[in-house]
Amino acid sequence: MPRPPGHGPGYEIKRQEIIDKAAALFAKKGYAATGIAEVGDVAGLARGALYYYIGSKENLLVEIQDRVMRPMLASVHRIAGLEEEPVLRLRMLSQTLLENILARLDHVWVYEHDYRNLHGDNRARLLRQRREFENIVQELLVAAMDDGSFRKLDPRLATLQFLNLHNHTYQWVRTDGEWDAEYLSRAYCATLFRGFAGPGRQFDDIEDRMRAYLAQRVTPGPLPRTGEE
Amino acid sequence: MPRPPGHGPGYEIKRQEIIDKAAALFAKKGYAATGIAEVGDVAGLARGALYYYIGSKENLLVEIQDRVMRPMLASVHRIAGLEEEPVLRLRMLSQTLLENILARLDHVWVYEHDYRNLHGDNRARLLRQRREFENIVQELLVAAMDDGSFRKLDPRLATLQFLNLHNHTYQWVRTDGEWDAEYLSRAYCATLFRGFAGPGRQFDDIEDRMRAYLAQRVTPGPLPRTGEE
Amino acid sequence: MPRPPGHGPGYEIKRQEIIDKAAALFAKKGYAATGIAEVGDVAGLARGALYYYIGSKENLLVEIQDRVMRPMLASVHRIAGLEEEPVLRLRMLSQTLLENILARLDHVWVYEHDYRNLHGDNRARLLRQRREFENIVQELLVAAMDDGSFRKLDPRLATLQFLNLHNHTYQWVRTDGEWDAEYLSRAYCATLFRGFAGPGRQFDDIEDRMRAYLAQRVTPGPLPRTGEE
Amino acid sequence: MPRPPGHGPGYEIKRQEIIDKAAALFAKKGYAATGIAEVGDVAGLARGALYYYIGSKENLLVEIQDRVMRPMLASVHRIAGLEEEPVLRLRMLSQTLLENILARLDHVWVYEHDYRNLHGDNRARLLRQRREFENIVQELLVAAMDDGSFRKLDPRLATLQFLNLHNHTYQWVRTDGEWDAEYLSRAYCATLFRGFAGPGRQFDDIEDRMRAYLAQRVTPGPLPRTGEE
DNA sequence: TATGAATGAGACTTCATTCAT
DNA sequence: GATGAATGAAGTCTCATTCAT
């Protein structure tokens, strides 16, 4: 998203650094309570130079939101489109979601807390993306009900339970801790899948199939992100 | 928490009204983005008179937090002290928690979003109360593991799952909607208790026992709050 | 034009004082080159208090324009509606126009110079008022041509000559000087009426009739303004 | 007015282009409201290069003023020095004045509007030149009174009427329109000369003599400018 | 109790200018 | 000749708070 024409090669790099540092500040103190001067301080830039890179304070917020939502949506779309059974896709989606949260914890904090400071189109776009995300989750849950994996639940309420459990994680999780995305995802899904299970259904093999799926992929490792970064 | 000495009889009433209206504003626009002038406007009071009642803007935030935390802790302490088995007490606690959230939705929104604007002692007290609350939940969950109701889970992670599921509700719940605290509590606990269940355990009778408990009480009706208001 | 509800009796008075002083400053240095801090200095008010009265810098400009245009249009409409012959009405209009210019010389300076700093509706309204004013002048000139007082001229160009001659006066006139509105109006009209005169027409009696008209009025003195001030 | 020593051949050309474009911008938005960045944009130059050519923003204003005043004064001095009768010289001067205004309409706009942004010597020089110009006009008018062409008028007020009529033209004239300098000059002088005429004087032949004078000149066409460009 | 007026710090943003490369 | 990056002062405006009445 380069701004005015005619910027040197270092421009975009420095710009991304500034956004990084701003996200950390906003996460710690809140967007509204953080002054642009503080952003300049941590970026080592005078106010004027700062604006050369960021355009406006709200624009900084937009960029942070984008960094959260763009890769998240990309991952989730990819997973939803896989030819696997719904419960496995939910397990994958859970892990991707947590990976994204953990990877950019301060961005997510800002994303969850300060979107009310967006105005006009920026705000509308954000809300649209949120709904898009929720719809995908809901469709997978309904698919799992339809194939008998889950009992018949109110789809909306089931979706909200799924999201409550995952999204609230940013409030307390520590990236330096013992828990990583995979561990949390296993725990959450263990609870949710048993809790949602249809009569006689169990999902003892879901972790095996998860491993199998990942092993079959050319590049073993964490679930790849599709995002641009 | 009466402030300066020597106030007429209407003082406390008006004060509570102001806090009500401030909470609504803060919930809608965020604490930092709401001006004290707006509070005055909706309260129908000029700036000077407003300060006569509220002391300071941060104090308003403290009061709102108190209104959430005080009755919540009181209810939870009462329930934790009942002579019922842990799973039933968790079911009660879940409902009380949701009742409190729904009863003061905008207060809860402020409570969850804007506590970072508290400073010094106010902040410390808040964090202490949060931990106190979480500990009670955790003790109940451990008790349920100990009596075999739940499988052996990481107690901390089990607690956080319980809290994620309940606390994130404020983000989307509507008080005018079809879902009340009882309905949500039944749904959440159905998921959690099945998800946490120890081998061979089921909780098909938990709702009956909930009803039985409530019926035996002198005053039927919603779980009583202990709070001051 | 009282602003927010609930202002004391002195509010409007002080507000008008501020506008006075701002007009003087803007006239001397130009609107864009004058800082709001300077306005505060000459008004003896800190920045905050200043904004309590003015709302915004552009609003100050709007008020100044209004002070020029409102009474001007009112006078001119009144004169145009009189049952006197066109040339006499033009003579009256000339004097009123100059009286308005001399009465608020610095306002007029701002009005002529800085209207480009108005935006949106404010600008549109100003341009509308200017056209309205010019149309009245043009109609009177055409009426004078129709009754044979003036020769057949291009109406638009005649109007512009009339306005050039009068409006540019603000550039050099001094209110402390020997020339008042009546003197200037006599001189300008002497030039214009001879210059525009139809064949065989002279206006030697126009000053007598002007005096007669004024004498006949109940309150002798300067042409009354209709404006609110 | 070449600036730093040692410039290539294209320097002055590019410099003049920049001044052209700056004048257009200043005329449209006002000097104070136009940023140096905008000048750079329309000139296709980055900030650094721009300053290589212009020195400073105020210098740009000085150059624009010079482009108006220099050729104007030259023409006017030339005409004043002709051996023709005063009224004819005034007619010539009128046309030259209007030609200069129309030829550089945006420069004139800036000249009339933004001279208050000049400081120190630049400002003093401008005011000196304006007075010089006015004095020439006044001398011609007095000469016309002395030879009986015009009646006895206050010389200063006659001068100001002459200048009002001509100088205010920049406010509304369009170069694409039907009116050119010659047409306007004829109309203005028709008004002024009849308006100023001494007893029994008429100037029916002034346009013929104007044509005759121009025809006699080697190079027929518009009044030549003496200016450097 | 209540008010309108005042404050002053600090918010975000723009701008003319400079300079190493 | 030309560029992009950086500066710092100054610009407009907001806001929590105080206080005489």
GROMACS .gro file of C-alpha atoms (C1' of nucleotides) in nm, chain C residues 6-8 11 46 48-49 52-53, chain E residues 3-11:
model
   18
  464GLY     CA    1  -2.713   2.781   2.805
  465HIS     CA    2  -2.503   3.090   2.779
  466GLY     CA    3  -2.495   3.378   3.015
  469TYR     CA    4  -2.173   3.568   2.614
  504ALA     CA    5  -0.658   3.177   2.639
  506GLY     CA    6  -0.960   2.730   2.519
  507ALA     CA    7  -1.182   3.020   2.614
  510TYR     CA    8  -1.575   2.855   2.373
  511TYR     CA    9  -1.690   3.161   2.184
  919DT     C1'   10  -2.379   2.764   3.642
  920DG     C1'   11  -2.109   2.964   3.277
  921DA     C1'   12  -1.662   3.105   3.196
  922DA     C1'   13  -1.181   3.028   3.190
  923DT     C1'   14  -0.752   2.768   3.176
  924DG     C1'   15  -0.350   2.544   2.988
  925DA     C1'   16  -0.167   2.137   2.856
  926DG     C1'   17  -0.163   1.846   2.501
  927DA     C1'   18  -0.391   1.637   2.095
   0.00000   0.00000   0.00000
